[in-house]
mmCIF file of C-alpha atoms and ligand atoms in Angstrom:
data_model
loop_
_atom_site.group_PDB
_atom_site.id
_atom_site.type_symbol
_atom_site.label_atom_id
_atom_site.label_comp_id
_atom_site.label_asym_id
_atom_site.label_seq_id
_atom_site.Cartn_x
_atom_site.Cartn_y
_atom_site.Cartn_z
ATOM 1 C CA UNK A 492 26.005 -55.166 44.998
ATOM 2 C CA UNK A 493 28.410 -53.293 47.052
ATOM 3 C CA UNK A 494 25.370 -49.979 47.628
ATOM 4 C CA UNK A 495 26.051 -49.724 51.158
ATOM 5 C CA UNK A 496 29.593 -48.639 50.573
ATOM 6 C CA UNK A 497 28.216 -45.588 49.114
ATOM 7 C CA UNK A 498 27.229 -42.721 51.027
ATOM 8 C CA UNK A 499 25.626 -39.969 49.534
ATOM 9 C CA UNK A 500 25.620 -36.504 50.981
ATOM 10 C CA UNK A 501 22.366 -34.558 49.631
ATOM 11 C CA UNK A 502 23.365 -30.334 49.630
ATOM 12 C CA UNK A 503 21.414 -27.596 49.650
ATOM 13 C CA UNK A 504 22.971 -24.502 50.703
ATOM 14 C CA UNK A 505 21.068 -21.475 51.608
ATOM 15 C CA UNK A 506 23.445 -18.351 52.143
ATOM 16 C CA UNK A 507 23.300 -15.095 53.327
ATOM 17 C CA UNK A 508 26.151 -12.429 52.711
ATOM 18 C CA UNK A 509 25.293 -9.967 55.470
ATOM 19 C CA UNK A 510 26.896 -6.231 55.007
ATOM 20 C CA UNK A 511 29.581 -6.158 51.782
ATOM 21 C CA UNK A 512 32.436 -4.401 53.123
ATOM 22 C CA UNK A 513 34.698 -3.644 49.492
ATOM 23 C CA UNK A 514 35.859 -6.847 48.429
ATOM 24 C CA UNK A 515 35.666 -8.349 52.053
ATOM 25 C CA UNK A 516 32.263 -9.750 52.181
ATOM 26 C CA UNK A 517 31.107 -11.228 55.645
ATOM 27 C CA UNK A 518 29.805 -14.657 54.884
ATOM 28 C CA UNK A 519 26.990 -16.582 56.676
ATOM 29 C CA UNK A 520 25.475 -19.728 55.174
ATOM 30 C CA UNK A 521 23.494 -22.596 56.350
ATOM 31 C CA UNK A 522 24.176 -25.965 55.018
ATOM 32 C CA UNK A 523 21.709 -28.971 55.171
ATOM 33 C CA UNK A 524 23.220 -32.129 54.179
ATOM 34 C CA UNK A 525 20.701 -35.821 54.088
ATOM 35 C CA UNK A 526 23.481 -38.371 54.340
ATOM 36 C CA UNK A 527 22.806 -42.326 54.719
ATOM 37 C CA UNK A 528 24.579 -45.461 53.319
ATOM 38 C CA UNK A 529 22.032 -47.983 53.112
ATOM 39 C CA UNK A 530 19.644 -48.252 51.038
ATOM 40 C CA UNK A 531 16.903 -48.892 53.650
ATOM 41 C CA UNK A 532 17.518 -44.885 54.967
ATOM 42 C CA UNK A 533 17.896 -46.502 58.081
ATOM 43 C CA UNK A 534 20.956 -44.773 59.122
ATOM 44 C CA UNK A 535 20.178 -41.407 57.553
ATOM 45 C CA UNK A 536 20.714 -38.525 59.132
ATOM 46 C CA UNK A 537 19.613 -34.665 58.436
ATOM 47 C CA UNK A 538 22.897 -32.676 59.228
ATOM 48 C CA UNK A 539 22.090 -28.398 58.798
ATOM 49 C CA UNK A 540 25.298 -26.592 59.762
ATOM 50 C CA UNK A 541 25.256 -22.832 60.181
ATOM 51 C CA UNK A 542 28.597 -21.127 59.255
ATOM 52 C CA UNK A 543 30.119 -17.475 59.663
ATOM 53 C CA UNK A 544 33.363 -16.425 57.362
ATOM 54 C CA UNK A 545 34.521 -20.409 57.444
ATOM 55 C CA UNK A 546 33.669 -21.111 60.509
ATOM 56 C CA UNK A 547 30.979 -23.632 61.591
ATOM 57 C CA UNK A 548 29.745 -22.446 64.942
ATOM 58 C CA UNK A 549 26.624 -24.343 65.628
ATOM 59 C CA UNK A 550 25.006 -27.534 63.753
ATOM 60 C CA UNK A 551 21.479 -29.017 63.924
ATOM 61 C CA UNK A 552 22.056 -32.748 64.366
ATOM 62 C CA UNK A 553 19.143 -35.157 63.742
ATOM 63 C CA UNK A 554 20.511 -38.216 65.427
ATOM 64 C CA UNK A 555 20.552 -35.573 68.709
ATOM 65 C CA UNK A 556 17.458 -34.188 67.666
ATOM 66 C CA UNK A 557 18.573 -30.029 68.309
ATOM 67 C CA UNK A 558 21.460 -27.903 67.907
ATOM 68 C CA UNK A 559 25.206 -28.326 69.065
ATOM 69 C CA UNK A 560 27.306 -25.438 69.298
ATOM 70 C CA UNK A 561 31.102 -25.395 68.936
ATOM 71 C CA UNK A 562 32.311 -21.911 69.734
ATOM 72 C CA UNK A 563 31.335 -19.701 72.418
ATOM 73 C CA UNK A 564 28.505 -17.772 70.042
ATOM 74 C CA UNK A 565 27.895 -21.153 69.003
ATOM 75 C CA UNK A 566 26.898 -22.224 72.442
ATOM 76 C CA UNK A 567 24.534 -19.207 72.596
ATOM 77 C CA UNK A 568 22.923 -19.445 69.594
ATOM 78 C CA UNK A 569 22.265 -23.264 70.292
ATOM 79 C CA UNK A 570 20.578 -22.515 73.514
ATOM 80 C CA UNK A 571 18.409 -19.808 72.588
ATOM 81 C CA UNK A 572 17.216 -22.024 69.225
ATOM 82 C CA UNK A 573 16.659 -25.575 70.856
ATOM 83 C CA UNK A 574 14.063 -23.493 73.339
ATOM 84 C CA UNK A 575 12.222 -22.398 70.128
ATOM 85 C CA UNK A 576 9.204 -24.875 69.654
ATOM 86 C CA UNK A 577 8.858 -23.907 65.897
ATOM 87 C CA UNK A 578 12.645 -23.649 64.966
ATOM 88 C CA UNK A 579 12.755 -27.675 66.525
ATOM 89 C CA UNK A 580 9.817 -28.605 65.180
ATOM 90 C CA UNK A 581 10.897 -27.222 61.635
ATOM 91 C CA UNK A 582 14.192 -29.095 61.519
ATOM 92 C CA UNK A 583 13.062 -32.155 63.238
ATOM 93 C CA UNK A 584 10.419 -32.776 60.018
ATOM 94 C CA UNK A 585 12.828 -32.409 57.809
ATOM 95 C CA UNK A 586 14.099 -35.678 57.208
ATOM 96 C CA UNK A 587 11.117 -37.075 56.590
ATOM 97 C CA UNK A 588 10.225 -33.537 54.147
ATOM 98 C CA UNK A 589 12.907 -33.113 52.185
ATOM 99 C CA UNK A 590 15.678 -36.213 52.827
ATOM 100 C CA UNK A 591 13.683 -39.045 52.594
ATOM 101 C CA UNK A 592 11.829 -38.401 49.173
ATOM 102 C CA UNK A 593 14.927 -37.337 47.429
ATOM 103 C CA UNK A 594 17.052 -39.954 48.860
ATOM 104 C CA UNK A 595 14.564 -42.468 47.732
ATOM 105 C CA UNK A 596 14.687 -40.804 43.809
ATOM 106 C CA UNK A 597 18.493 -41.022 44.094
ATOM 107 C CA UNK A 598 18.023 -44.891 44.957
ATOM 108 C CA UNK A 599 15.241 -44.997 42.298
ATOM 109 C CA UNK A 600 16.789 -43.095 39.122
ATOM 110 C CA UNK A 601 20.633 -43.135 39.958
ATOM 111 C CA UNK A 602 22.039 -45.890 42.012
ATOM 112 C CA UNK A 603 19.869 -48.618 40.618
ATOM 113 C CA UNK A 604 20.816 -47.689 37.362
ATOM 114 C CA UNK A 605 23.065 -49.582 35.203
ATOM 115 C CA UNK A 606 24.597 -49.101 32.380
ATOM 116 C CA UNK A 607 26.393 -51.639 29.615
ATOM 117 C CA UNK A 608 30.104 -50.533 28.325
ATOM 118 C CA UNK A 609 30.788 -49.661 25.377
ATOM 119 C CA UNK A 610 33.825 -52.268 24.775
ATOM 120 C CA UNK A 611 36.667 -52.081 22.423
ATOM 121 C CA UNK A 612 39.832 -53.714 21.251
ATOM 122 C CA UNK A 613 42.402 -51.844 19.558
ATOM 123 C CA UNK A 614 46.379 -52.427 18.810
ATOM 124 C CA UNK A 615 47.935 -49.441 20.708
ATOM 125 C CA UNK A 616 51.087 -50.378 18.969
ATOM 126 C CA UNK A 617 52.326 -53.011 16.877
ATOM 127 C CA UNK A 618 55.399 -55.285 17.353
ATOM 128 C CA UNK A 619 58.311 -54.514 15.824
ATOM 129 C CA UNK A 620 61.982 -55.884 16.178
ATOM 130 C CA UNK A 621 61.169 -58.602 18.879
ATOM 131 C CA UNK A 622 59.466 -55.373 21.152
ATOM 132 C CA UNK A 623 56.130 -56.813 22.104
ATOM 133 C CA UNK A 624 52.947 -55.321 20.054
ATOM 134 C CA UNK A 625 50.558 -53.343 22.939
ATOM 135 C CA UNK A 626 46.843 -54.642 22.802
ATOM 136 C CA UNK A 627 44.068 -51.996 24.534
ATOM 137 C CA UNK A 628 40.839 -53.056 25.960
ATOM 138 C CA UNK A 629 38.735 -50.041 26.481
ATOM 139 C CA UNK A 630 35.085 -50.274 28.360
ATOM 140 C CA UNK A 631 33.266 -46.764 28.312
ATOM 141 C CA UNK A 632 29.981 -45.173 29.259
ATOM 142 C CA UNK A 633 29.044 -47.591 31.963
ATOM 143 C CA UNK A 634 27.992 -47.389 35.070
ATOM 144 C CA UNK A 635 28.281 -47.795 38.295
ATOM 145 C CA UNK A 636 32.213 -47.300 38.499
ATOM 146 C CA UNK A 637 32.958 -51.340 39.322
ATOM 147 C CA UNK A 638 33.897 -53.185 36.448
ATOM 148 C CA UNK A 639 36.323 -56.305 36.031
ATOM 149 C CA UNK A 640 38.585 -56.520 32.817
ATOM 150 C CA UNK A 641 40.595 -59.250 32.027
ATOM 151 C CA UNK A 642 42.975 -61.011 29.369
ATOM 152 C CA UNK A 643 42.936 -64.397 27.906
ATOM 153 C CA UNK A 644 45.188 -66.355 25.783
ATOM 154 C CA UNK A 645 43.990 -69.254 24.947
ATOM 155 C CA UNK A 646 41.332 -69.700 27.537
ATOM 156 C CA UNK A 647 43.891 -68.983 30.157
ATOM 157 C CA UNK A 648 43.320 -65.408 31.783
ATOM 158 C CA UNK A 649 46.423 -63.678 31.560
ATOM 159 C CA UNK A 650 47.944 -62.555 35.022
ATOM 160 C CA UNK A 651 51.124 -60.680 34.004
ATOM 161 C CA UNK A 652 52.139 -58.138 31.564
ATOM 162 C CA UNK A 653 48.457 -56.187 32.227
ATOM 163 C CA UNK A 654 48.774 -52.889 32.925
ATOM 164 C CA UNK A 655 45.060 -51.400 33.991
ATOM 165 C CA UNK A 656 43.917 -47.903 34.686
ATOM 166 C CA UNK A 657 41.781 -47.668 37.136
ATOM 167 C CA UNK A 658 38.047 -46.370 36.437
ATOM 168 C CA UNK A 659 37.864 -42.542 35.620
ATOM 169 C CA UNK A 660 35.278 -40.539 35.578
ATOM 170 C CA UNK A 661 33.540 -39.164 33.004
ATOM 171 C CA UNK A 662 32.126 -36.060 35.028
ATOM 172 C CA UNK A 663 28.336 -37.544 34.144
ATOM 173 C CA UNK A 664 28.371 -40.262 35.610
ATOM 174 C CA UNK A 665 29.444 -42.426 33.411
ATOM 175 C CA UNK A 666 33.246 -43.862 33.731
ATOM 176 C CA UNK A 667 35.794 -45.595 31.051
ATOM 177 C CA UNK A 668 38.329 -47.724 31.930
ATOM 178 C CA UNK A 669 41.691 -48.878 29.931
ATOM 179 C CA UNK A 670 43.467 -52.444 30.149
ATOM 180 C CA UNK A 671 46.948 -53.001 28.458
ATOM 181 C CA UNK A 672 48.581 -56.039 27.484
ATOM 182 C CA UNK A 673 51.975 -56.214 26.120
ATOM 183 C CA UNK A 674 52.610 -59.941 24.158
ATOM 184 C CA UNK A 675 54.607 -61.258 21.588
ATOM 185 C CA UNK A 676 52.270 -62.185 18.553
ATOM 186 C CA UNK A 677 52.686 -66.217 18.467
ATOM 187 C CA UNK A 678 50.849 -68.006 15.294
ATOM 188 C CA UNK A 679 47.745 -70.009 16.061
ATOM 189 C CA UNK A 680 47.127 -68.150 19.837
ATOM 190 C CA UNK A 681 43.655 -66.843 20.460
ATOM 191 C CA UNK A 682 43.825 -63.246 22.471
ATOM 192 C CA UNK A 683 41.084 -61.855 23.512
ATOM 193 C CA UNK A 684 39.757 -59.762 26.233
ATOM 194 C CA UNK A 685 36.794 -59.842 28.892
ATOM 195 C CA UNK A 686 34.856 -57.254 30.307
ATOM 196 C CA UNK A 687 32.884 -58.013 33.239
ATOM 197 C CA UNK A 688 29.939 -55.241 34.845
ATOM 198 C CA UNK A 689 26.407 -55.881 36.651
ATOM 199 C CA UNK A 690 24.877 -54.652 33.692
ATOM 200 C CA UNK A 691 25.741 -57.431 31.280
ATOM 201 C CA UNK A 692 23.771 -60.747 31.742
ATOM 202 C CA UNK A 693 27.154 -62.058 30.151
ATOM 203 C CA UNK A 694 30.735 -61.148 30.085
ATOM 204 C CA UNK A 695 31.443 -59.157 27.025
ATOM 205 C CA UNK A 696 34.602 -60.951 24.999
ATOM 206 C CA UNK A 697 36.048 -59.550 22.109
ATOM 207 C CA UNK A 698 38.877 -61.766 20.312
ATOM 208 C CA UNK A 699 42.160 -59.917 18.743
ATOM 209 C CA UNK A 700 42.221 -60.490 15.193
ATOM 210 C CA UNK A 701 45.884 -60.504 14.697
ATOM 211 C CA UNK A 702 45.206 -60.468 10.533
ATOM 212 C CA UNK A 703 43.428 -57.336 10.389
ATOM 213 C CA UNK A 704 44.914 -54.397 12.583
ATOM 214 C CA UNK A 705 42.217 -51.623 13.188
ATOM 215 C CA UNK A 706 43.372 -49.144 9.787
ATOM 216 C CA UNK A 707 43.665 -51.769 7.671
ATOM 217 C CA UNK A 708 40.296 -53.285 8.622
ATOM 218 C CA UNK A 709 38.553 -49.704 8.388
ATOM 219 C CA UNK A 710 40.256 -49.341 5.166
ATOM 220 C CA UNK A 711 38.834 -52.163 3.946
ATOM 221 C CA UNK A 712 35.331 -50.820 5.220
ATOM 222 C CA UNK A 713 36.109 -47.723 3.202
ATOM 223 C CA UNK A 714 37.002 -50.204 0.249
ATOM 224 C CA UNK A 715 34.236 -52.222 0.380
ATOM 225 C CA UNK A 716 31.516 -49.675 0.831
ATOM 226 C CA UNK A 717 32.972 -47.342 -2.455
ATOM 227 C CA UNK A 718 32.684 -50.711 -4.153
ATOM 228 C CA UNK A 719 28.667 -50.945 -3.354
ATOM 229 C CA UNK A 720 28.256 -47.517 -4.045
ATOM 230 C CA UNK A 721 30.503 -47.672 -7.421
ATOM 231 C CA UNK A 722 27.818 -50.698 -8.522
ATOM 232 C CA UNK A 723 24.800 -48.818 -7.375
ATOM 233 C CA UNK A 724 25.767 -46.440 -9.651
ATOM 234 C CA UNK A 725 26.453 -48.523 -12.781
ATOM 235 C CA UNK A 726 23.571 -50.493 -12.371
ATOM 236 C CA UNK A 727 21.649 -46.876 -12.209
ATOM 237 C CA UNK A 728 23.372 -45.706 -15.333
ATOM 238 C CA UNK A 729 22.982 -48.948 -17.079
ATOM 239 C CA UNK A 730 19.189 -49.494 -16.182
ATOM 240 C CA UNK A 731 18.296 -45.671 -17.622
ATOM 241 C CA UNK A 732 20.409 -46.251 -20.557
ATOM 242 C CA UNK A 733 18.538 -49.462 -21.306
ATOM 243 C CA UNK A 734 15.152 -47.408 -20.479
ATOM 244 C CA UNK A 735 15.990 -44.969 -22.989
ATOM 245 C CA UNK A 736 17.272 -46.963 -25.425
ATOM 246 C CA UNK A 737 14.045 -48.900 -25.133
ATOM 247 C CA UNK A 738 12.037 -46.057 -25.655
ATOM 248 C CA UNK A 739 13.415 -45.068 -28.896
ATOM 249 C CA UNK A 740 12.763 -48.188 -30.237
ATOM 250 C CA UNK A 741 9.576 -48.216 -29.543
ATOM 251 C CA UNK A 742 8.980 -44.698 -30.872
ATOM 252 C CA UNK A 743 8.324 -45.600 -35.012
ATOM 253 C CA UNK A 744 10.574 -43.674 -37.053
ATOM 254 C CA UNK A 745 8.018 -42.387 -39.744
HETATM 255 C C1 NAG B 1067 25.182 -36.641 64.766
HETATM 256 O O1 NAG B 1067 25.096 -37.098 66.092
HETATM 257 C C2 NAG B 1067 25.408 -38.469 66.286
HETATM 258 C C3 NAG B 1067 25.140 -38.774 67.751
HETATM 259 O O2 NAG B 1067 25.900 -37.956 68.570
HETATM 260 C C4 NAG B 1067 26.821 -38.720 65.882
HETATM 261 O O3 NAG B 1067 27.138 -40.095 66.028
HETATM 262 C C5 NAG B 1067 27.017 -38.317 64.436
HETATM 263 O O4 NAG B 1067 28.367 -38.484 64.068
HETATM 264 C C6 NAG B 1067 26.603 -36.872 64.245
HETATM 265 N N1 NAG B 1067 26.682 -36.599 62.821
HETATM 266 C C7 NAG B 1067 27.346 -35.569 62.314
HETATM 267 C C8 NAG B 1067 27.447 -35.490 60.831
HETATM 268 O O5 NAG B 1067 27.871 -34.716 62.992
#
């Protein structure tokens, strides 16, 4: 899998608003990033940048091993810190404190993970008049974001007339995606769709059933189940009528 292409910046941010002045606060926050790409932590770095009203004037650097400054309080600051044995020492543990656990639980509980999509075939619109019908092939809820959907008509995978979104995110997570193809209904072709993600052990394929669009097969659902539920009930009403009816038979009439 492609996990080195991710990099991962861990935030914590620890602020400070020294003296309110009305609405025009002065603002001074440290941020401490753990950032790596691989999933060894070999190149993983502990970044802690100290910043006044926007402006970043010093950062600790682990890969230097003390503090850089970048403006002329910056430089200062820097100086007076690096000679601090306990300020060095502080920072200099922290990858191995605070960066390395959590990076290791974000390997462990989020970029391992996988998850199957949800995959679905629906007639986004119907052809009419010699206009081609639309077919949809939607995958959702999976994860991670790379995913591989394709379109085959008769066996052949489909090259032109797909129109694909590309993944979006869900916000937890999770992403959809949403293939289009646009074809002319022919009698006797086999359309169907294929969905392929690390999590499946197989490619998913759904075949378009070009006899039952989606509301007429749900209203057949509908249909089918108010049927089984209409013969429930007789049978109910039947078998208590034939209970009772029993009964006062067997009840003598003296
Ligand atoms: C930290 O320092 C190293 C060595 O100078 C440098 O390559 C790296 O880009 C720096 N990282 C950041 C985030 O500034």
């Amino acid at each position: 899998m492609s996990s080195s292409q991710h990099l991962i910046s861990r935030v914590i941010i620890v602020s400070i608003l020294l003296g309110v002045d009305g609405f025009n606060g002065y603002y001074r926050f440290g941020l401490a990033r753990c950032r790596y790409s691989s999933w060894d932590l070999s190149d993983m770095e502990f970044i802690l940048s100290i910043i006044f009203n926007k402006v970043e004037f010093a950062r600790f650097n682990s890969t230097v091993g003390k503090y850089v400054g970048y403006t002329e309080y910056g430089v200062h600051n820097a100086e007076i810190w690096n000679k601090d044995p306990a300020i060095m020492a502080k920072w200099r543990a922290e990858m191995d404190r605070y960066c390395k656990p959590s990076a290791q639980n974000e390997i462990n509980y989020i970029l391992t993970k996988k998850v199957e999509p949800e995959v679905r075939l629906s007639l986004g619109k119907a052809s009419t008049g010699g206009h081609p019908a639309l077919l949809v092939c939607s995958a959702y809820n999976f994860y991670p974001k790379m995913i591989r959907v394709t379109w085959h008509k008769d066996g052949q995978e489909v090259t032109g007339d797909v129109v694909s979104s590309e993944e979006l995110a869900d916000g937890d997570w999770y992403y959809q995606t949403h293939s289009h193809l646009e074809f002319t209904p022919k009698a006797g072709e086999k359309i169907s769709c294929v969905v392929e993600h690390e999590s499946l052990r197989d490619p998913v394929e759904i075949t378009w059933d070009p006899s039952m669009p989606e509301p007429e097969r749900n209203r057949i659902a509908i249909g089918a189940a108010a049927l089984v539920l209409g013969l429930i009930v007789t049978a109910a009403g039947f078998i208590y009528y034939k209970t009772k009816s029993r009964g006062r038979i067997l009840v003598p009439s003296s």
